[in-house]
Amino acid sequence: MTSAPGRRSSTFTRLLRHGFTDPSAAERLLDGPELLPVRADPVLLDALGATADPDLALHGLVRLLEAQTTATDRQEVLDTLIAAKPLRDRLLGVLGSSEALADHLARHAGDWRALVTYEARDLHPGLAEFEDGLAGVTDPVSLRVAYRRCLLSIAARDVCGTTEVSETAAELADLATATLRAALALAEAEAPEDTALCRLAVVALGKCGGHELNYVSDVDVIFVAEAVGDADEDKALRAATRLASHMMRICSENTAEGTIWPVDANLRPEGRNGPLVRTLASHRAYYQRWAKTWEFQALLKARPVAGDLALGEEYLAALRPLVWQAAERENFVADVQKMRRRVVENIPTAQVDRQLKLGPGGLRDVEFAVQLLQLVHGRTDPALRSGTTLDALKALAAGGYVGRADAAQLDAAYRFLRSLEHRIQLYRLRRTHLVPEDEAELRRIGRSLGMRNDPVTSLTREWKRHAAVVRRLHEKLFYRPLLDAVAQLAPGEVRLSAEAARERLVALGYADPGAALRHLEALASGVTRKAAIQRTLLPVLLGWFADSADPDAGLLNFRKVSDALGKTPWYLRLLRDEGAAAENLARVLSAGRLAPDLLMRAPEAVALLGDGEAGGLRPRSRAHLEQEILAAVHRADDADQAVTAARGVRRRELFRTAATDIVGSYGTESQPAEADQGALVDLVGGAVSDLTAATLAGTLRAVVREGWGDTLPTRFAIIGMGRFGGHELGYGSDADVLFVHEPQDGADEREAADAAGKVVAEMRRLLQLPSADPPLLIDADLRPEGRSGPLVRTLKSYEAYYRRWSLAWERHALLRAEHVAGDADLGRRFIELIDPLRYPAAGLDEEAVREIRRLKARMESERLPRGTDPKLHAKLGPGGLSDVEWTVQLMQLRHGARVPALRTTRTREALAAAHAAELVSAEDAATLDEAWVLATGVRNAVMLVRGRAGDTFPTNPRELAAVGRYLGYGPGHAGDMLDAYRRTTRRARGVMEELFYGGS
């Protein structure tokens, strides 16, 4: 072939055309002595070109020929290769797809004959044929050789297309079963005394149990044993454990012939910490009392495969009924979905996009979705109880539990992904589920799947397409048939029965499945555009509702919003086209009462949840809010109309803040939950405080304009106090304020005082009028003389009072004072007046410190509501808000004069400044900050969930669960939340007692 340059060029071109990537090396091999007799035969080159990797196939063929011990053997290979197309396709197909099997053939030169016969029993072998293939093995090494020989025939049928992917997976499972039996027989032969003491059954789980194994996979098993006759049970279990351990080693250990695959018994009761072998009674007791949801899910695929098969069947008979009761467990669906999320979260970031099995849109998504449906409906429909994914999917479609079109798409995607997985593993016979990045490997895999034109691009495109189908369908699969159950179906379609629909809704956490079905019927029925869009959205929305603590409320609220806005074109367009809007809406509607109540009063606020110009969940700045409210006031005809407009803006912006808070706490598919609870707490406190200040500014402007035109006879300012002044208002907080005025030059003082009093009274009236918008309560009880004193004073009156009469609690309260509305110059002068009081130059004397401590102790004993668990009271309980704030404020009173950074109205800022000034250690500061953030988060959560303010955790289980979800605790973990709260506040109380009561 190399006699002339022209000839070489022609051969070189032919090799390229046949798919060789290294034609020079291929020429050398074709010109070598091994292929001399057949190198001119065009059949060989065509056959090599038809393989996944012609270079690899040619190299493997040369190695096989080199391994033949005689010229006769070598000629037999060549003659059969040229004359017998089935052998040629099988042998070269394997050599072009699997470097590992080429290695096997080079070591065991006669095993190629396993591919020669082409009869029916060779095309579709079962367990009996594989047992025959392993018959006669005498040790682990011979078992490995026989196993690879059988594997060679499976791979040959696979790469040649004689078997499709599900048949290949079933053959691999049968081969694994035969191998486990052979390994157990070897172990028993070495320990006949152990064999005589016990009955040992090997039950396969996972893909082996499900008859859908990969080329290289752990084989998951559970062992169950019983004593033989009158044998001592403990001795029998020890004997069975020795046999089981030996069997596992025979399969798993590395020898001169490598390993087969690991046998994994970690799915057994108690996992690695539990005994390897248990009796049937012990298994039954564990699953009845202790097993988690995922353990029942694993038993779906249980199948006796080796040892005492009768005992294995007894095991299945005892445990299968428990499997079909698993869907009745509390938080069943949430547990299964949480397990799936945890799997994804544990994938290294660099591998997520290449993970064929565990990544989003991967094989596990299909398997989890199918298993979830089996567990929910298999209790009443035995046809669904197959351990094989594709068989189960087919049964689900036939029974109407899954839409037929969805099932067909999922079936095709699963088959493609499994085929891709098989080809990846077959190359080196290594356990991997990562799609390779190397272009040569992708080319080989693509060609092996029939993609000959641009195989790398074609493979990548098909893989991404099928993964996208799985991502889109795997969750919808659970919810879409619920709509079909209440919709008109095409002739021939099978609907989910009403009872099956109720089963599924109960499994999802719906307390009233009948009402849920009525809502679905109302939303999805009809031929309108609205119904069509909602039928598309609801399967996804139902999943998001189910991820909340109150799915019933989510669905009901969605129906209310839809009824209010369903004929509005922008609403349907928003949900259909803006990716974030639908999920944000689902989260907001199912997280509690406050946000839906705010939304229902003006449903058009749903536009805030989208991505467009009207959307955006970041709260607006105070300047922006003031500008909008003052503009609305200017347009209004009178004060009532003006304040109505201001309260409307407040309601809309409260909804925006609540939605931001909820979405940040829950997270979405595209945006994980906010990890820093402190950031959410600060966001809410700042947003609500700014909104309150802007509302007061607008109300003040409206009242003054209505009563006095442009000029009030007195300058007027509003000072924020407490949480308002500290930028820490919650959703249900009153506005603590002081009112200060100063007569205009030349104005009558009595007239000025009357005007100021009328302004205050009218502001309070207008902001509390019954309406669709939440009231804003103004609380002026922190004024001099408390409720006994005048509501509004002049600046001079404040100065005289504070100079002569102010009490310790009043100076203490002034630490949070900040100008929030009205005359800025007057507000500034008020702050200058009180600064020496709240930050005394000499600090606090001992008497003042004792007085503050007495006030705190009295408050703890007198103000806590009766019947309340003090340890769970977020405001007044040990380690709660009061403890942290009084501790910080005592440091401000003592050291604020000399430490400028302490002169802030904000608790967290002051605590950070105290740490920077070395007044508190980093550890103690962190402890106090954590407790303050947690307690504030609890108060926000209670308001979001219940729709009314509260300082204690709800007693209603659903409400408590919803608070837990907001705080990052999954379903069923409300107890963990309470324990964590007690732990955090207990530590904070210890720090508070040392710093507040114990300090000098």
Coordinates of C-alpha atoms in Angstrom, one line a residue, residues 651-844:
R651 CA -50.3 48.8 50.4
R652 CA -48.7 48.2 47.1
E653 CA -45.2 48.7 48.5
L654 CA -45.9 46.5 51.5
F655 CA -46.8 43.8 49.0
R656 CA -43.6 44.3 47.1
T657 CA -41.6 44.1 50.3
A658 CA -43.4 41.0 51.5
A659 CA -43.0 39.3 48.1
T660 CA -39.3 40.1 48.0
D661 CA -39.0 38.7 51.5
I662 CA -40.9 35.5 50.6
V663 CA -39.1 34.8 47.4
G664 CA -35.8 35.5 49.0
S665 CA -36.6 33.1 51.9
Y666 CA -37.9 30.3 49.7
G667 CA -35.6 30.8 46.7
T668 CA -36.7 29.9 43.1
E669 CA -35.4 27.5 40.5
S670 CA -33.2 30.2 39.1
Q671 CA -32.2 32.0 42.3
P672 CA -31.3 30.1 45.5
A673 CA -32.7 31.2 48.9
E674 CA -31.0 34.1 50.5
A675 CA -28.3 32.5 52.8
D676 CA -27.9 35.6 55.0
Q677 CA -31.1 36.0 57.1
G678 CA -29.7 39.3 58.4
A679 CA -29.8 40.7 54.9
L680 CA -33.5 39.9 54.6
V681 CA -34.2 41.3 58.0
D682 CA -32.4 44.5 57.2
L683 CA -34.1 44.8 53.8
V684 CA -37.6 44.4 55.4
G685 CA -36.8 46.8 58.3
G686 CA -35.4 49.5 56.0
A687 CA -38.1 49.1 53.3
V688 CA -41.1 49.3 55.8
S689 CA -39.5 52.2 57.7
D690 CA -38.9 54.2 54.5
L691 CA -42.4 53.5 53.4
T692 CA -43.9 54.6 56.7
A693 CA -41.8 57.8 56.6
A694 CA -42.9 58.6 53.1
T695 CA -46.6 57.9 54.0
L696 CA -46.4 60.3 57.0
A697 CA -44.7 62.9 54.8
G698 CA -47.5 62.7 52.3
T699 CA -50.3 62.7 54.9
L700 CA -48.7 65.7 56.6
R701 CA -48.7 67.6 53.3
A702 CA -52.3 66.7 52.6
V703 CA -53.6 67.8 56.0
V704 CA -51.7 71.1 56.0
R705 CA -52.8 71.9 52.5
E706 CA -56.4 71.2 53.2
G707 CA -56.5 73.2 56.5
W708 CA -54.1 76.0 56.0
G709 CA -53.1 76.2 52.3
D710 CA -49.4 76.4 51.7
T711 CA -48.3 77.7 55.1
L712 CA -49.0 76.3 58.6
P713 CA -48.7 78.9 61.4
T714 CA -46.0 76.8 63.0
R715 CA -43.1 74.7 61.8
F716 CA -43.8 71.0 62.2
A717 CA -41.6 67.9 62.4
I718 CA -42.1 64.2 63.1
I719 CA -39.4 62.3 64.9
G720 CA -39.3 58.5 64.5
M721 CA -38.8 56.6 67.7
G722 CA -38.3 52.9 68.6
R723 CA -38.1 50.5 65.6
F724 CA -39.3 53.3 63.3
G725 CA -36.3 55.5 64.2
G726 CA -34.0 52.5 64.1
H727 CA -35.1 51.5 60.5
E728 CA -36.3 48.2 61.9
L729 CA -40.1 48.3 61.5
G730 CA -41.8 45.0 60.9
Y731 CA -44.9 44.4 58.7
G732 CA -47.3 44.9 61.6
S733 CA -45.5 47.6 63.6
D734 CA -47.1 50.8 64.7
A735 CA -45.2 54.0 64.0
D736 CA -43.7 55.3 67.3
V737 CA -43.2 59.0 66.9
L738 CA -42.8 62.4 68.7
F739 CA -44.4 65.5 67.3
V740 CA -42.5 68.8 67.6
H741 CA -43.5 72.3 66.4
E742 CA -42.2 75.8 66.6
P743 CA -44.4 78.8 65.9
Q744 CA -43.6 80.8 62.8
D745 CA -42.1 84.3 63.4
G746 CA -44.9 86.6 64.4
A747 CA -47.5 83.8 64.8
D748 CA -49.7 83.6 67.9
E749 CA -48.4 80.8 70.1
R750 CA -51.9 79.5 71.0
E751 CA -53.0 79.5 67.4
A752 CA -49.8 77.7 66.5
A753 CA -50.3 75.1 69.2
D754 CA -53.9 74.6 68.1
A755 CA -52.9 74.1 64.5
A756 CA -50.2 71.6 65.5
G757 CA -52.7 69.7 67.6
K758 CA -55.3 69.6 64.7
V759 CA -52.6 68.4 62.3
V760 CA -51.8 65.5 64.6
A761 CA -55.4 64.6 65.2
E762 CA -56.3 64.7 61.5
M763 CA -53.2 62.7 60.5
R764 CA -54.1 59.9 62.9
R765 CA -57.8 59.9 61.8
L766 CA -57.0 59.7 58.1
L767 CA -54.4 57.0 58.5
Q768 CA -56.8 54.8 60.5
L769 CA -60.0 55.2 58.5
P770 CA -61.5 51.8 57.5
S771 CA -60.7 51.0 53.9
A772 CA -59.3 48.3 51.7
D773 CA -55.8 49.4 52.7
P774 CA -54.1 48.5 55.9
P775 CA -54.2 51.2 58.6
L776 CA -51.1 53.0 59.8
L777 CA -51.3 53.4 63.6
I778 CA -49.4 56.3 65.1
D779 CA -48.2 55.7 68.6
A780 CA -46.9 58.8 70.5
D781 CA -46.7 57.1 74.0
L782 CA -42.9 57.7 74.2
R783 CA -43.5 61.5 74.5
P784 CA -42.6 63.4 77.7
E785 CA -45.0 62.4 80.5
G786 CA -46.2 59.5 78.3
R787 CA -50.0 59.3 77.8
S788 CA -50.5 62.0 80.4
G789 CA -48.6 64.6 78.4
P790 CA -49.6 66.7 75.4
L791 CA -49.4 65.0 72.0
V792 CA -47.3 67.8 70.5
R793 CA -44.9 70.2 72.1
T794 CA -42.7 73.1 71.0
L795 CA -39.0 72.6 70.8
K796 CA -38.6 74.9 73.8
S797 CA -41.0 72.8 75.8
Y798 CA -39.1 69.7 75.0
E799 CA -35.9 71.5 76.0
A800 CA -37.3 72.6 79.3
Y801 CA -38.8 69.2 80.1
Y802 CA -35.7 67.2 79.3
R803 CA -33.5 69.6 81.3
R804 CA -35.6 69.5 84.4
W805 CA -37.8 66.4 84.5
S806 CA -36.6 63.6 82.1
L807 CA -36.5 60.1 83.5
A808 CA -34.0 57.4 82.7
W809 CA -36.4 55.5 80.4
E810 CA -37.0 58.7 78.4
R811 CA -33.3 59.3 77.8
H812 CA -33.0 55.6 76.9
A813 CA -35.9 55.9 74.4
L814 CA -34.2 58.9 72.7
L815 CA -31.4 56.6 71.5
R816 CA -33.7 55.6 68.6
A817 CA -34.9 59.2 67.8
E818 CA -34.5 60.3 64.2
H819 CA -36.2 62.9 62.1
V820 CA -38.5 61.2 59.6
A821 CA -40.9 63.9 58.2
G822 CA -41.8 67.5 58.2
D823 CA -39.5 70.5 58.7
A824 CA -36.0 69.3 58.2
D825 CA -34.3 72.2 60.1
L826 CA -36.6 71.8 63.1
G827 CA -35.9 68.1 63.1
R828 CA -32.2 68.7 63.0
R829 CA -32.4 71.1 65.9
F830 CA -34.4 68.6 67.9
I831 CA -31.7 65.9 67.4
E832 CA -29.0 68.4 68.4
L833 CA -31.1 69.1 71.6
I834 CA -31.3 65.4 72.6
D835 CA -27.8 64.3 71.7
P836 CA -26.3 65.4 75.0
L837 CA -29.1 63.5 76.8
R838 CA -28.6 60.2 75.0
Y839 CA -24.9 60.4 74.7
P840 CA -23.9 62.0 78.1
A841 CA -20.3 63.4 78.0
A842 CA -19.5 61.7 81.4
G843 CA -21.2 58.5 80.5
L844 CA -23.6 57.0 83.0

